[in-house]
Coordinates of C-alpha atoms and ligand atoms in Angstrom, one line a residue:
X164 CA 107.6 85.9 114.8
X165 CA 105.8 82.8 113.8
X166 CA 102.5 84.5 114.5
X167 CA 103.6 87.5 112.4
X168 CA 104.4 85.1 109.5
X169 CA 101.2 83.3 109.7
X170 CA 99.3 86.5 110.0
X171 CA 101.0 87.7 106.8
X172 CA 100.3 84.4 105.1
X173 CA 96.6 84.6 105.8
X174 CA 96.5 88.2 104.8
X175 CA 98.2 87.4 101.6
X176 CA 95.9 84.6 100.8
X177 CA 93.0 87.0 101.2
X178 CA 94.4 89.3 98.5
X179 CA 93.9 88.7 94.8
X180 CA 97.6 88.0 94.4
X181 CA 98.7 86.5 91.2
X182 CA 101.5 84.1 92.3
X183 CA 104.5 83.5 90.3
X184 CA 104.0 81.0 87.5
X185 CA 105.4 82.3 84.3
X186 CA 107.7 85.0 85.8
X187 CA 111.4 84.7 86.2
X188 CA 111.5 82.1 83.5
X189 CA 115.0 82.3 82.1
X190 CA 114.0 80.2 79.1
X191 CA 111.4 82.8 78.0
X192 CA 111.8 84.0 74.4
X193 CA 111.1 87.5 73.3
X194 CA 112.4 89.9 70.6
X195 CA 112.4 92.7 73.3
X196 CA 114.9 93.1 76.1
X197 CA 114.1 91.2 79.3
X198 CA 112.0 93.5 81.6
X199 CA 113.1 93.7 85.3
X200 CA 110.3 95.1 87.5
X201 CA 111.1 96.9 90.8
X202 CA 108.3 97.1 93.3
X203 CA 107.5 99.9 95.7
X204 CA 108.0 100.4 99.5
X205 CA 106.4 97.7 101.6
X206 CA 105.7 95.4 98.7
X207 CA 107.4 92.3 97.2
X208 CA 108.1 90.8 93.8
X209 CA 104.6 89.3 93.7
X210 CA 102.7 92.4 94.8
X211 CA 102.4 95.9 93.5
X212 CA 103.6 95.4 89.9
X213 CA 102.4 91.8 89.6
X214 CA 99.4 92.6 87.5
X215 CA 101.4 94.8 85.2
X216 CA 103.9 92.0 85.0
X217 CA 101.3 89.5 83.8
X218 CA 100.0 92.1 81.3
X219 CA 103.4 92.7 79.9
X220 CA 103.9 88.9 79.5
X221 CA 100.7 88.8 77.5
X222 CA 102.1 91.6 75.4
X223 CA 105.1 89.4 74.6
X224 CA 107.8 90.5 77.0
X225 CA 109.8 88.3 79.3
X226 CA 109.6 89.6 82.8
X227 CA 111.7 89.2 85.9
X228 CA 111.3 90.5 89.5
X229 CA 112.8 90.2 92.9
X230 CA 111.9 91.3 96.4
X231 CA 114.6 93.7 97.5
X232 CA 115.3 95.5 100.7
X233 CA 113.6 93.0 103.0
X234 CA 115.0 92.2 106.4
X235 CA 115.7 88.6 107.4
X236 CA 112.6 87.3 109.2
X237 CA 110.3 89.7 107.4
X238 CA 110.4 88.4 103.8
X239 CA 106.9 89.8 103.0
X240 CA 107.7 93.5 103.4
X241 CA 110.3 94.6 100.9
X242 CA 111.9 98.0 100.3
X243 CA 112.5 98.9 103.9
X244 CA 116.3 98.8 104.0
X245 CA 118.3 101.9 103.2
X246 CA 118.4 102.7 99.4
X247 CA 122.1 102.1 99.3
X248 CA 121.6 98.6 100.9
X249 CA 118.9 97.6 98.5
X250 CA 120.7 99.0 95.4
X251 CA 123.4 96.3 95.3
X252 CA 120.7 93.6 95.6
X253 CA 119.0 95.1 92.6
X254 CA 122.3 95.4 90.6
X255 CA 123.2 91.8 91.4
X256 CA 119.8 90.7 90.1
X257 CA 120.2 92.7 86.8
X258 CA 123.6 91.0 86.3
X259 CA 121.9 87.6 87.0
X260 CA 119.2 88.3 84.4
X261 CA 121.7 89.4 81.8
X262 CA 123.8 86.3 82.5
X263 CA 121.0 83.8 82.5
X264 CA 119.0 85.1 79.6
X265 CA 122.1 85.8 77.4
X266 CA 120.7 89.2 76.4
X267 CA 123.1 92.1 76.6
X268 CA 120.7 94.5 78.3
X269 CA 117.6 94.6 80.3
X270 CA 114.9 97.3 80.5
X271 CA 113.8 98.4 84.0
X272 CA 110.2 99.3 85.1
X273 CA 109.9 100.6 88.6
X274 CA 107.1 102.0 90.7
X275 CA 107.5 104.5 93.5
X276 CA 110.6 103.4 95.5
X277 CA 111.3 100.9 92.8
X278 CA 111.2 103.8 90.3
X279 CA 113.6 105.8 92.4
X280 CA 115.9 102.7 92.4
X281 CA 115.6 102.4 88.6
X282 CA 117.4 105.8 88.5
X283 CA 119.7 105.3 91.5
X284 CA 121.1 101.8 90.6
X285 CA 122.4 102.7 87.1
X286 CA 124.0 105.9 88.5
X287 CA 125.8 104.3 91.4
X288 CA 126.0 100.5 91.0
X289 CA 128.0 100.1 87.8
X290 CA 125.3 98.4 85.8
X291 CA 124.2 101.2 83.4
X292 CA 125.8 99.4 80.5
X293 CA 123.5 96.5 81.1
X294 CA 120.4 98.7 80.9
X295 CA 118.7 100.1 77.8
X296 CA 115.3 101.6 78.6
X297 CA 114.1 102.7 82.1
X298 CA 110.5 103.4 82.8
X299 CA 110.0 105.0 86.2
X300 CA 106.5 105.3 87.5
X301 CA 106.2 108.1 90.1
X302 CA 109.7 108.1 91.5
X303 CA 110.1 110.4 94.5
X304 CA 113.2 111.8 92.6
X305 CA 113.5 115.0 94.5
X306 CA 112.0 113.7 97.7
X307 CA 108.4 113.9 99.0
X308 CA 106.9 114.5 102.4
X309 CA 107.8 112.1 105.1
X310 CA 104.2 111.5 106.0
X311 CA 103.4 110.5 102.4
X312 CA 106.4 108.2 102.3
X313 CA 105.4 106.5 105.5
X314 CA 102.0 105.7 103.9
X315 CA 103.8 103.9 101.1
X316 CA 104.9 101.3 103.6
X317 CA 101.3 100.4 103.9
X318 CA 101.0 99.7 100.2
X319 CA 99.7 96.2 100.9
X320 CA 96.5 97.8 102.1
X321 CA 94.3 97.4 105.2
X322 CA 94.6 93.7 105.6
X323 CA 98.2 93.9 106.8
X324 CA 98.3 97.4 108.1
X325 CA 98.7 96.4 111.8
X326 CA 101.3 93.8 110.9
X327 CA 103.3 96.1 108.7
X328 CA 103.2 98.5 111.7
X329 CA 104.8 95.7 113.8
X330 CA 107.5 95.3 111.2
X331 CA 108.2 99.0 111.1
X332 CA 108.4 99.1 114.9
X333 CA 111.0 96.3 114.9
X334 CA 113.2 97.1 112.0
X335 CA 112.3 100.7 111.2
X336 CA 112.0 102.2 107.7
X337 CA 115.4 103.3 106.6
X338 CA 114.1 103.8 103.1
X339 CA 111.4 106.2 104.4
X340 CA 114.1 108.4 105.9
X341 CA 116.2 108.1 102.7
X342 CA 113.5 109.3 100.4
X343 CA 112.1 112.2 102.6
X344 CA 113.1 115.8 102.4
X345 CA 116.9 116.0 102.6
X346 CA 117.0 112.2 102.8
X347 CA 120.5 110.9 102.2
X348 CA 119.5 108.9 99.1
X349 CA 117.7 111.8 97.5
X350 CA 120.7 114.1 98.2
X351 CA 123.0 111.5 96.6
X352 CA 120.9 111.0 93.5
X353 CA 120.7 114.8 93.1
X354 CA 124.4 115.4 93.7
X355 CA 124.8 117.8 90.8
X356 CA 126.0 115.2 88.3
X357 CA 123.5 113.8 85.7
X358 CA 120.9 111.2 86.8
X359 CA 120.6 109.8 83.2
X360 CA 123.6 107.7 82.4
X361 CA 125.0 107.4 78.9
X362 CA 123.1 104.8 76.8
X363 CA 120.1 104.7 79.1
X364 CA 116.8 106.0 77.7
X365 CA 114.5 107.1 80.5
X366 CA 110.8 107.7 80.6
X367 CA 109.2 109.1 83.8
X368 CA 105.5 108.6 84.2
X369 CA 103.6 110.7 86.8
X370 CA 100.0 111.4 87.6
X371 CA 98.8 114.9 88.4
X372 CA 96.5 113.3 91.0
X373 CA 99.3 111.4 92.9
X374 CA 98.5 112.1 96.5
X375 CA 101.6 110.4 98.1
X376 CA 104.6 111.4 96.0
X377 CA 104.0 115.1 96.3
X378 CA 104.2 117.5 94.5
X379 CA 103.9 115.1 91.6
X380 CA 106.4 117.1 89.6
X381 CA 109.1 115.9 92.1
X382 CA 109.3 112.8 89.9
X383 CA 110.5 114.5 86.7
X384 CA 114.1 114.8 85.6
X385 CA 115.0 117.6 83.2
X386 CA 118.0 116.2 81.4
X387 CA 118.8 114.9 77.9
X388 CA 117.8 111.3 77.4
X389 CA 114.7 111.7 79.7
X390 CA 111.1 111.9 78.6
X391 CA 108.7 113.2 81.2
X392 CA 105.1 112.0 80.8
X393 CA 101.9 113.0 82.6
X394 CA 99.3 110.2 82.6
X395 CA 96.7 113.0 82.0
X396 CA 98.4 114.3 78.8
X397 CA 97.3 111.1 77.2
X398 CA 94.3 110.3 79.3
X399 CA 92.9 113.6 80.8
X400 CA 90.1 111.9 82.7
X401 CA 92.2 109.4 84.5
X402 CA 92.2 110.4 88.3
X403 CA 94.8 107.8 89.2
X404 CA 96.5 108.0 92.5
X405 CA 99.9 106.7 93.7
X406 CA 99.1 103.1 94.5
X407 CA 96.6 102.9 91.6
X408 CA 99.3 103.7 89.1
X409 CA 100.5 100.1 89.5
X410 CA 97.1 98.8 88.5
X411 CA 96.0 101.3 85.9
X412 CA 95.6 100.1 82.3
X413 CA 96.4 103.6 80.9
X414 CA 99.7 103.6 82.8
X415 CA 100.4 100.1 81.6
X416 CA 99.9 101.3 78.0
X417 CA 102.2 104.2 78.6
X418 CA 104.8 101.7 80.0
X419 CA 104.5 99.7 76.8
X420 CA 104.9 102.8 74.7
X421 CA 108.1 103.6 76.6
X422 CA 109.5 100.1 76.3
X423 CA 108.8 100.0 72.6
X424 CA 109.9 103.5 72.0
X425 CA 106.5 104.3 70.4
X426 CA 105.5 107.3 72.5
X427 CA 102.7 108.3 70.1
X428 CA 101.0 104.9 69.8
X429 CA 97.3 105.5 70.4
X430 CA 95.3 103.4 72.8
X431 CA 91.8 103.7 74.3
X432 CA 91.9 105.4 77.6
X433 CA 89.9 103.9 80.4
X434 CA 88.7 105.9 83.4
X435 CA 91.3 104.6 85.8
X436 CA 91.1 103.5 89.3
X437 CA 90.3 106.7 91.3
X438 CA 92.2 107.7 94.4
X439 CA 94.7 105.2 95.7
Ligands
NAG565 C1 123.9 104.4 103.4 O1 122.9 105.4 103.6 C2 122.7 105.6 105.0 C3 121.6 106.6 105.1 O2 120.4 106.0 104.7 C4 124.0 106.2 105.6 O3 123.8 106.4 107.0 C5 125.1 105.2 105.4 O4 126.3 105.7 105.8 C6 125.3 104.8 103.9 N1 126.2 103.7 103.7 C7 127.2 103.8 102.9 C8 128.1 102.6 102.8 O5 127.4 104.8 102.2
NAG566 C1 90.6 100.6 104.6 O1 90.0 100.9 105.8 C2 89.3 102.1 105.8 C3 88.8 102.4 107.2 O2 88.7 101.2 108.0 C4 88.1 101.9 104.8 O3 87.3 103.2 104.8 C5 88.6 101.6 103.4 O4 87.6 101.4 102.5 C6 89.5 100.4 103.5 N1 90.2 100.3 102.2 C7 90.3 99.1 101.5 C8 91.0 99.1 100.2 O5 89.8 98.1 102.0
NAG567 C1 116.7 107.5 73.4 O1 115.9 107.0 72.3 C2 115.8 107.9 71.3 C3 114.8 107.3 70.3 O2 115.1 106.0 70.1 C4 117.2 108.2 70.7 O3 117.1 109.1 69.7 C5 118.1 108.7 71.8 O4 119.4 108.9 71.3 C6 118.1 107.8 73.0 N1 118.8 108.5 74.1 C7 119.8 107.9 74.7 C8 120.3 108.7 75.8 O5 120.2 106.8 74.4

């Protein structure tokens, strides 16, 4: 285990990881709701959405994030636990942010599994009254292929691929099973009652060129209170893929528009990061 940890540490040091400095600052002041970010499968609070988090801070938001769904002994690989085990961790964190910031409600921004949780947690964990706006980037709402999902566990990239494989061999990937076809968490989220909870305003952002959460329309929720947005409706030339969605300035601007409820605010589209 020691060797796995040190391997991870050296792998992480090799990545352009922006380590926590200004995040999770409960004294942060903003006129907007605190923003809680939920990372994807295989990631942690300081990876995946970390660059978006810093960008949002520069835009004037106070941001908060946690690593959820990690097994003891493997703190660097989050989101592996079953969805219904991670969900209470996330709900507890939302309550903590509300308590410590003194704001009545937070906004949620999730990517991939984190986006799925941004829909699942308000529905099942009794915190929907503490949430205002939800921005879900590429949630596998109605499931995706198991093969694609398993790939998400490697979101950290090549540097740690072998190590992540070790972790998966040891603890498995309950979340992968949960989010696949007929996965228990997918079935529960789609149990015939609304996904959108009263008072929650949901924006779902998906890319037509998402190669992992497939088909990309699986993300969308066709209910009142939900706005479904293709990246390409605003930025037709953005070929962004699933992992790239977390690092794509066009997506970030769409997130900002959703948080501010200014869906028609114009911004200059960049040609996004292609592929993953
Ligand atoms: C949580 O979900 C798993 C499937 O991923 C299921 O086996 C388990 O029974 C669920 N636990 C509870 C308490 O509902
Ligand atoms: C990952 O590894 C593959 C094959 O070894 C290589 O083609 C690809 O460029 C690598 N990707 C990154 C992001 O390093
Ligand atoms: C979502 O926001 C829009 C615009 O602010 C508002 O008209 C609508 O009632 C909100 N929906 C919910 C479910 O709160």
